[in-house]
Each structure stands twice: as structure tokens, then as C-alpha cells.
PDB file of C-alpha atoms and ligand atoms in Angstrom:
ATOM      1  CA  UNK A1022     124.808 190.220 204.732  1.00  0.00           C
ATOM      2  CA  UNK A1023     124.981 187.663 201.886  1.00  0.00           C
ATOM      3  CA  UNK A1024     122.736 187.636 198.562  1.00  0.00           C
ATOM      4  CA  UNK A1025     123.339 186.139 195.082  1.00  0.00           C
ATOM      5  CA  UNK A1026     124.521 189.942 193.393  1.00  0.00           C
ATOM      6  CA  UNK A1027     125.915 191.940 196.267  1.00  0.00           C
ATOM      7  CA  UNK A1028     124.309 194.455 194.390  1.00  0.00           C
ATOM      8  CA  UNK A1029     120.432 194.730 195.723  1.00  0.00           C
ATOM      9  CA  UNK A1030     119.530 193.642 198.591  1.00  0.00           C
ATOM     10  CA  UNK A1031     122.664 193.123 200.702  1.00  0.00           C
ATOM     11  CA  UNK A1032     123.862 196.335 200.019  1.00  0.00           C
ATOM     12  CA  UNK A1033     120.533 197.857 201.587  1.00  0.00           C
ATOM     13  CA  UNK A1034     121.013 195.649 204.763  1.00  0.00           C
ATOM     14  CA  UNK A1035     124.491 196.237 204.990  1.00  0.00           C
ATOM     15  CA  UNK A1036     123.564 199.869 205.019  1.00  0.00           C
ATOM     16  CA  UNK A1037     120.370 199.524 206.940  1.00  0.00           C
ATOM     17  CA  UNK A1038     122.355 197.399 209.761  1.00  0.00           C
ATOM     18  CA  UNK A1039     125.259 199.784 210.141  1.00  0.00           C
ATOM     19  CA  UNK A1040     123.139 202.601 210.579  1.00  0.00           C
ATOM     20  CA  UNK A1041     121.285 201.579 213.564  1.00  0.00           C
ATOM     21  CA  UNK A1042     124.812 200.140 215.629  1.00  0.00           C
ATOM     22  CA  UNK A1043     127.162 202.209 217.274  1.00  0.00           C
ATOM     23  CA  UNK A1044     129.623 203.650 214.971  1.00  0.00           C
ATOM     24  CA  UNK A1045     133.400 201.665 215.387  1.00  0.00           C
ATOM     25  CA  UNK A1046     132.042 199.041 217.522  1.00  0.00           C
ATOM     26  CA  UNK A1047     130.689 196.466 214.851  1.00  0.00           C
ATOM     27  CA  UNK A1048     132.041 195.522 211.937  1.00  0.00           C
ATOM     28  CA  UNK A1049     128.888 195.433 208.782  1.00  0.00           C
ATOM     29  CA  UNK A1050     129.767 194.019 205.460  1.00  0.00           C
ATOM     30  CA  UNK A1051     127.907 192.242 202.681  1.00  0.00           C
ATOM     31  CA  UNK A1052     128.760 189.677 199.870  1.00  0.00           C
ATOM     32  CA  UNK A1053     127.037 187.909 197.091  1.00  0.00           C
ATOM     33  CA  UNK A1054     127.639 184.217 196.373  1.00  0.00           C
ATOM     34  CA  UNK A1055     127.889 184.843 193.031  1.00  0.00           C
ATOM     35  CA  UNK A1056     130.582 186.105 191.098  1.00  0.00           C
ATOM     36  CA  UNK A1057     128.720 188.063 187.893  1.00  0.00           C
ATOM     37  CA  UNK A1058     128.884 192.146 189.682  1.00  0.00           C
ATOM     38  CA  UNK A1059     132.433 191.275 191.444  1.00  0.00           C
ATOM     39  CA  UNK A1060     133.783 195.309 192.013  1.00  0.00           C
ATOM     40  CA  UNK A1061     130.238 197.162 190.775  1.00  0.00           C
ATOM     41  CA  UNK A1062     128.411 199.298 192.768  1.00  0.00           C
ATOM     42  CA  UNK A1063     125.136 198.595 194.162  1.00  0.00           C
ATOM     43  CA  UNK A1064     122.399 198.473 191.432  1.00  0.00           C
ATOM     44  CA  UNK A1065     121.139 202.272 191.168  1.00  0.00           C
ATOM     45  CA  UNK A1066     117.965 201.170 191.982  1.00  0.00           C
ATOM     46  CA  UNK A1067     119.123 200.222 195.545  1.00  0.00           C
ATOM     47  CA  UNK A1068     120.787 203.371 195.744  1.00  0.00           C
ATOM     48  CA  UNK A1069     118.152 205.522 194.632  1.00  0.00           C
ATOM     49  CA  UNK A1070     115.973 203.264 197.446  1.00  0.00           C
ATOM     50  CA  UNK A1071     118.437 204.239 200.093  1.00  0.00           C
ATOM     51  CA  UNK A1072     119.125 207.506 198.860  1.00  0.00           C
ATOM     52  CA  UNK A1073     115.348 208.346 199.409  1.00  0.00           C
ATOM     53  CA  UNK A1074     115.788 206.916 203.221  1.00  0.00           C
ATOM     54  CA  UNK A1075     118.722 209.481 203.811  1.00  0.00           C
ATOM     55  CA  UNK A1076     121.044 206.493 203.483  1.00  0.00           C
ATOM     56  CA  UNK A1077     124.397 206.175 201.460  1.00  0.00           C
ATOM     57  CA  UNK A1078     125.402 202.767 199.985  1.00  0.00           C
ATOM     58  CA  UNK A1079     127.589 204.889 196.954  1.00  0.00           C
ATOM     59  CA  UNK A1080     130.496 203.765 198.807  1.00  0.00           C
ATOM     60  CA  UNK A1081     129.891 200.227 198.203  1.00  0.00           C
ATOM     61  CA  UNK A1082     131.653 197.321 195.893  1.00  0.00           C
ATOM     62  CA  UNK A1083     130.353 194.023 195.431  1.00  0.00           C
ATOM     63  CA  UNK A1084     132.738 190.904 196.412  1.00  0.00           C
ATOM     64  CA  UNK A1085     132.031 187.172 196.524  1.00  0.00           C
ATOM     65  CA  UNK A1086     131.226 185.473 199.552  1.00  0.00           C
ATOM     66  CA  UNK A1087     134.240 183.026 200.290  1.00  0.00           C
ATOM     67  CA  UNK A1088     134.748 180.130 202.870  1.00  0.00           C
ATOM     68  CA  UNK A1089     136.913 182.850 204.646  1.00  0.00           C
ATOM     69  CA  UNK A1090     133.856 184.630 206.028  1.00  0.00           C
ATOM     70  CA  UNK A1091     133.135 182.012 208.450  1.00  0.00           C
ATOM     71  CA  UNK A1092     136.492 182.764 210.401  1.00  0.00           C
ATOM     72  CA  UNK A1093     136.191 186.448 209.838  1.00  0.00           C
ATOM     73  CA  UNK A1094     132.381 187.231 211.025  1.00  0.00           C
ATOM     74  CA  UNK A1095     130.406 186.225 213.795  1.00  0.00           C
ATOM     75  CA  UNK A1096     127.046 186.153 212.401  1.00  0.00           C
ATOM     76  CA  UNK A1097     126.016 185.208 208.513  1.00  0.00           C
ATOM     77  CA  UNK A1098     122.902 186.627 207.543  1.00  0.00           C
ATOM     78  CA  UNK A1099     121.551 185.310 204.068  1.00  0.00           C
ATOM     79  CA  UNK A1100     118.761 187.100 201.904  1.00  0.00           C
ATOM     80  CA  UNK A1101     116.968 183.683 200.776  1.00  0.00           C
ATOM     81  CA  UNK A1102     116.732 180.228 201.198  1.00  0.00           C
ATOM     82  CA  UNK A1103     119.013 179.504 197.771  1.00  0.00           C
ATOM     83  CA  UNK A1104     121.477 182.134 199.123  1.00  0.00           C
ATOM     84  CA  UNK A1105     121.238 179.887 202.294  1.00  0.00           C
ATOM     85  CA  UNK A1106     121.910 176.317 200.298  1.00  0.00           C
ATOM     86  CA  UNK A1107     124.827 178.125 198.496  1.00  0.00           C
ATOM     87  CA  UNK A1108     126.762 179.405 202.000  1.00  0.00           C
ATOM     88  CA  UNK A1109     126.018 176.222 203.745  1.00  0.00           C
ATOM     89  CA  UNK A1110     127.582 174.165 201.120  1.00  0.00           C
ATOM     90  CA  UNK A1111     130.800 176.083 201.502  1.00  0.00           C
ATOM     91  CA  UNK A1112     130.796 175.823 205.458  1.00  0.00           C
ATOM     92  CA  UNK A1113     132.795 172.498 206.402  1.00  0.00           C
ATOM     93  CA  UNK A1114     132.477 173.165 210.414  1.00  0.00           C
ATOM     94  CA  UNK A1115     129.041 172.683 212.593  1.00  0.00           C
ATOM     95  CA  UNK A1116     130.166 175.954 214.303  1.00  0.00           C
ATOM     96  CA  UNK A1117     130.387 178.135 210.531  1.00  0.00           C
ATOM     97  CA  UNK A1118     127.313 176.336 209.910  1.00  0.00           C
ATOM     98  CA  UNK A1119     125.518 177.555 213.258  1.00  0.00           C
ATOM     99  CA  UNK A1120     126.293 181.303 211.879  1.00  0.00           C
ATOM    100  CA  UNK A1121     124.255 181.093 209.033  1.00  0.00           C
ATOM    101  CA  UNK A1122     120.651 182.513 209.387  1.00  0.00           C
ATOM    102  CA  UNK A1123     117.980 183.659 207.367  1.00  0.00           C
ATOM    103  CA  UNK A1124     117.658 187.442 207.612  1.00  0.00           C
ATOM    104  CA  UNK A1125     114.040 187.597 207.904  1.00  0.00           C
ATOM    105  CA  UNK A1126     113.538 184.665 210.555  1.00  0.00           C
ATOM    106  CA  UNK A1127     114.384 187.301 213.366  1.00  0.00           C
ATOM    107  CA  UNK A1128     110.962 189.383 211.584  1.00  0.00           C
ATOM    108  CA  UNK A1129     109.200 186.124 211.085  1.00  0.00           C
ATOM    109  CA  UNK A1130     110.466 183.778 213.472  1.00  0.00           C
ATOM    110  CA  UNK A1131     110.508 180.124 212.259  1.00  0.00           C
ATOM    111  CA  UNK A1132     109.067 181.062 208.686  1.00  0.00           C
ATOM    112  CA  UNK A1133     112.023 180.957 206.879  1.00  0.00           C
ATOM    113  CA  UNK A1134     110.945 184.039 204.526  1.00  0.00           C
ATOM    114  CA  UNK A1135     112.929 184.645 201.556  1.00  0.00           C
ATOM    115  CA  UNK A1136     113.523 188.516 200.953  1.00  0.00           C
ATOM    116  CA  UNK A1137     112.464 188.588 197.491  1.00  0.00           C
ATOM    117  CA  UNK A1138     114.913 188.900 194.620  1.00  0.00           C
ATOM    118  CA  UNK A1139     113.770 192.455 192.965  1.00  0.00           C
ATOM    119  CA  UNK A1140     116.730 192.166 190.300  1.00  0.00           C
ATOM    120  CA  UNK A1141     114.228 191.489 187.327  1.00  0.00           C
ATOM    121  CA  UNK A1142     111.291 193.742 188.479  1.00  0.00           C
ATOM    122  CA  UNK A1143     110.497 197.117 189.310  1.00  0.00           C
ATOM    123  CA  UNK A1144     111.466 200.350 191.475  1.00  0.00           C
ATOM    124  CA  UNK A1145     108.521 199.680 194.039  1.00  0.00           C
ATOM    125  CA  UNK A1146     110.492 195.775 194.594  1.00  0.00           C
ATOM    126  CA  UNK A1147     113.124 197.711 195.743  1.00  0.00           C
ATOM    127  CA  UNK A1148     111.012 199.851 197.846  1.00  0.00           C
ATOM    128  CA  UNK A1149     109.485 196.759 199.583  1.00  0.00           C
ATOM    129  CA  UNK A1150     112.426 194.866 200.281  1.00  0.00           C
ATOM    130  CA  UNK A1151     113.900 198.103 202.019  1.00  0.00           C
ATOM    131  CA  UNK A1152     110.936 198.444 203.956  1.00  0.00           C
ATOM    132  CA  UNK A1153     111.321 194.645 204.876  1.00  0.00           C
ATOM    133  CA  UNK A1154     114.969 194.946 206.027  1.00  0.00           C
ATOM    134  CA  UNK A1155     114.281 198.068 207.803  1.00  0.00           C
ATOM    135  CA  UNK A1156     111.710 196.616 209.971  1.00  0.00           C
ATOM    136  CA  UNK A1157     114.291 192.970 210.698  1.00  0.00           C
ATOM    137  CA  UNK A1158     117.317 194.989 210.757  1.00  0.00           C
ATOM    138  CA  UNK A1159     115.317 196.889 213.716  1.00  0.00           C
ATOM    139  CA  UNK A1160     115.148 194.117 215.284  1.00  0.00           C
ATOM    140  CA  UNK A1161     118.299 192.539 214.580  1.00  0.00           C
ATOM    141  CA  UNK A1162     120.262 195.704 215.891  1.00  0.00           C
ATOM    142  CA  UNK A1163     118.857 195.608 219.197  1.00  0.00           C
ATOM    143  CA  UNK A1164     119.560 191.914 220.059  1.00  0.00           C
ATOM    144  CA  UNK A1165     123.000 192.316 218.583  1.00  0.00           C
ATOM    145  CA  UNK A1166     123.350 195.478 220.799  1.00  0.00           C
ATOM    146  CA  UNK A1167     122.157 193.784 223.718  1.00  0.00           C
ATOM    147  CA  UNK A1168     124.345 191.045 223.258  1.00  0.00           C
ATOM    148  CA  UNK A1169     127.654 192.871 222.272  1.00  0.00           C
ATOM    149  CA  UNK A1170     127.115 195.865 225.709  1.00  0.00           C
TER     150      UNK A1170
HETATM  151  P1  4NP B1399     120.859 190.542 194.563  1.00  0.00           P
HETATM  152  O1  4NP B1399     120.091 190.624 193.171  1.00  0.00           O
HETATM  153  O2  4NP B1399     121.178 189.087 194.782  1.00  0.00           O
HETATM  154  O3  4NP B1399     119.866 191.060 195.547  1.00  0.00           O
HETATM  155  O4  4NP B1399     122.098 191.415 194.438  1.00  0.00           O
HETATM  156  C1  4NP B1399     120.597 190.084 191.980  1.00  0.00           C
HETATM  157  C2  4NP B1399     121.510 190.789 191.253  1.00  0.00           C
HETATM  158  C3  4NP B1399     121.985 190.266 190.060  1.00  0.00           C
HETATM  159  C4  4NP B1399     121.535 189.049 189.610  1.00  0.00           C
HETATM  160  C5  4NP B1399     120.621 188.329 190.362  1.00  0.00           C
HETATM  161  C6  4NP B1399     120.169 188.851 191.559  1.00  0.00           C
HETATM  162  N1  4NP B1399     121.985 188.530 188.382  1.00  0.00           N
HETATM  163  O5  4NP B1399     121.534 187.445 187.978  1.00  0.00           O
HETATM  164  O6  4NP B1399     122.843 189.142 187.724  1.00  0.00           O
END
């Protein structure tokens, strides 16, 4: 799960993700392209978000995404379409390329959606980018389930 913090909204899909697969069967982690909240914990607005869902991101520190990913993980899922730009650039391979996918296309097929950015607004962003993820992380779990028996 990749965004441009690792503090908002990957954290929350990180979380959301490895909640709904089988426990020690799939490994979930998130990243941010940038490098400003390298070692913080997620913003507490995305904990208080999760914490209200009965789910617990406390244990998370932000990293940067690096070219090492691509060997590492199978599938690359990126918040936005400027999160998307940013990964792709680092990806010299077709096949690192061919991980990379917006997070919302499995919700919205085809639309390319950005999940918005809710770093400079208020609580209720939060709120509606964890319903968002919720809902395409439902989604996502099941096909990855199906697909990984
Ligand atoms: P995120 O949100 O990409 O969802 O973690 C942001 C967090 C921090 C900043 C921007 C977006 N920032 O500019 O510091």
C-alpha cells in the first residue's frame, strides 16, 4: 500500500487489508514515496479513524517506498494517480511495472479514482477515505484470497 506520507491513508489500507486475509499467510505492508514522516507513526487522525473501526495501526512506522519493493511484493497498490507517476518512474522492468495498480480501480473499475489526500483537511476526510478503502479492500481481499487458496 503506497501513498505520498505513509502516514494517512496507507496505513488505514495496510490495516484494513490485513484484517480481512488469513493471519500468516500474506504478507501487508505500506510505504510512502516520500521521505518527510520516515519512522512516525500514522497521523492520529488515521488512528483515531481506525481506532473507532476496532482496528489498530499504533504499531505502525512510516518508511519510503524504494525500487526494492518491486522484487519483494507481488502486488503494488498506490493511493493516487501522482503516487502512481512517482512508483512507476522508479520501476525499470515491464513486469514491476505490471504490479502497480490504483487501489480504487478494483471499486471503480477503469476510473482510475484517486483516494483523496485528507492530510490538509478535516476528521470526517479521514472518515471517508476509511470508508472508501473498506469497501475496495473488501473486494480486493477476496480476489487475492481466491487467487492465493
Ligand atoms: P498520506 O498523506 O500521503 O496519505 O500519508 C500525506 C501526509 C503528509 C503529507 C502529505 C500527504 N505531507 O506533505 O507532509
Amino acid at each position: 500500500m503506497v501513498c505520498l506520507g505513509n502516514i494517512c491513508r496507507s496505513p488505514l489500507a495496510e490495516g484494513l487489508l490485513a484484517a480481512k486475509l488469513p493471519p500468516n499467510k500474506f504478507i501487508v505492508d505500506s510505504a510512502g514515496t516520500g521521505n518527510y514522516h520516515i519512522g512516525k507513526q500514522p497521523d492520529q487522525r488515521s488512528i483515531m479513524t481506525a481506532q473507532k473501526n476496532g482496528l489498530d495501526i499504533t504499531n505502525q512506522k512510516a518508511r519510503q517506498f524504494t525500487a526494492r519493493d518491486f522484487e519483494e511484493f507481488d502486488y503494488i497498490y498506490v493511493m493516487d494517480n501522482s503516487n502512481y507517476d512517482d512508483v512507476i518512474e522508479l520501476a525499470k522492468k515491464e513486469e514491476h511495472k505490471k504490479k502497480v495498480q490504483l487501489i480504487l480501480n478494483d471499486l471503480f473499475p477503469g476510473d482510475n479514482v484517486d483516494v483523496p489526500d485528507p492530510y490538509y483537511g478535516l476528521q470526517n476526510g479521514f472518515d471517508m477515505v476509511y470508508e472508501m478503502l473498506d469497501e475496495t479492500c473488501n473486494i480486493l481481499a477476496k480476489k487475492l484470497i481466491e487467487k492465493h487458496p
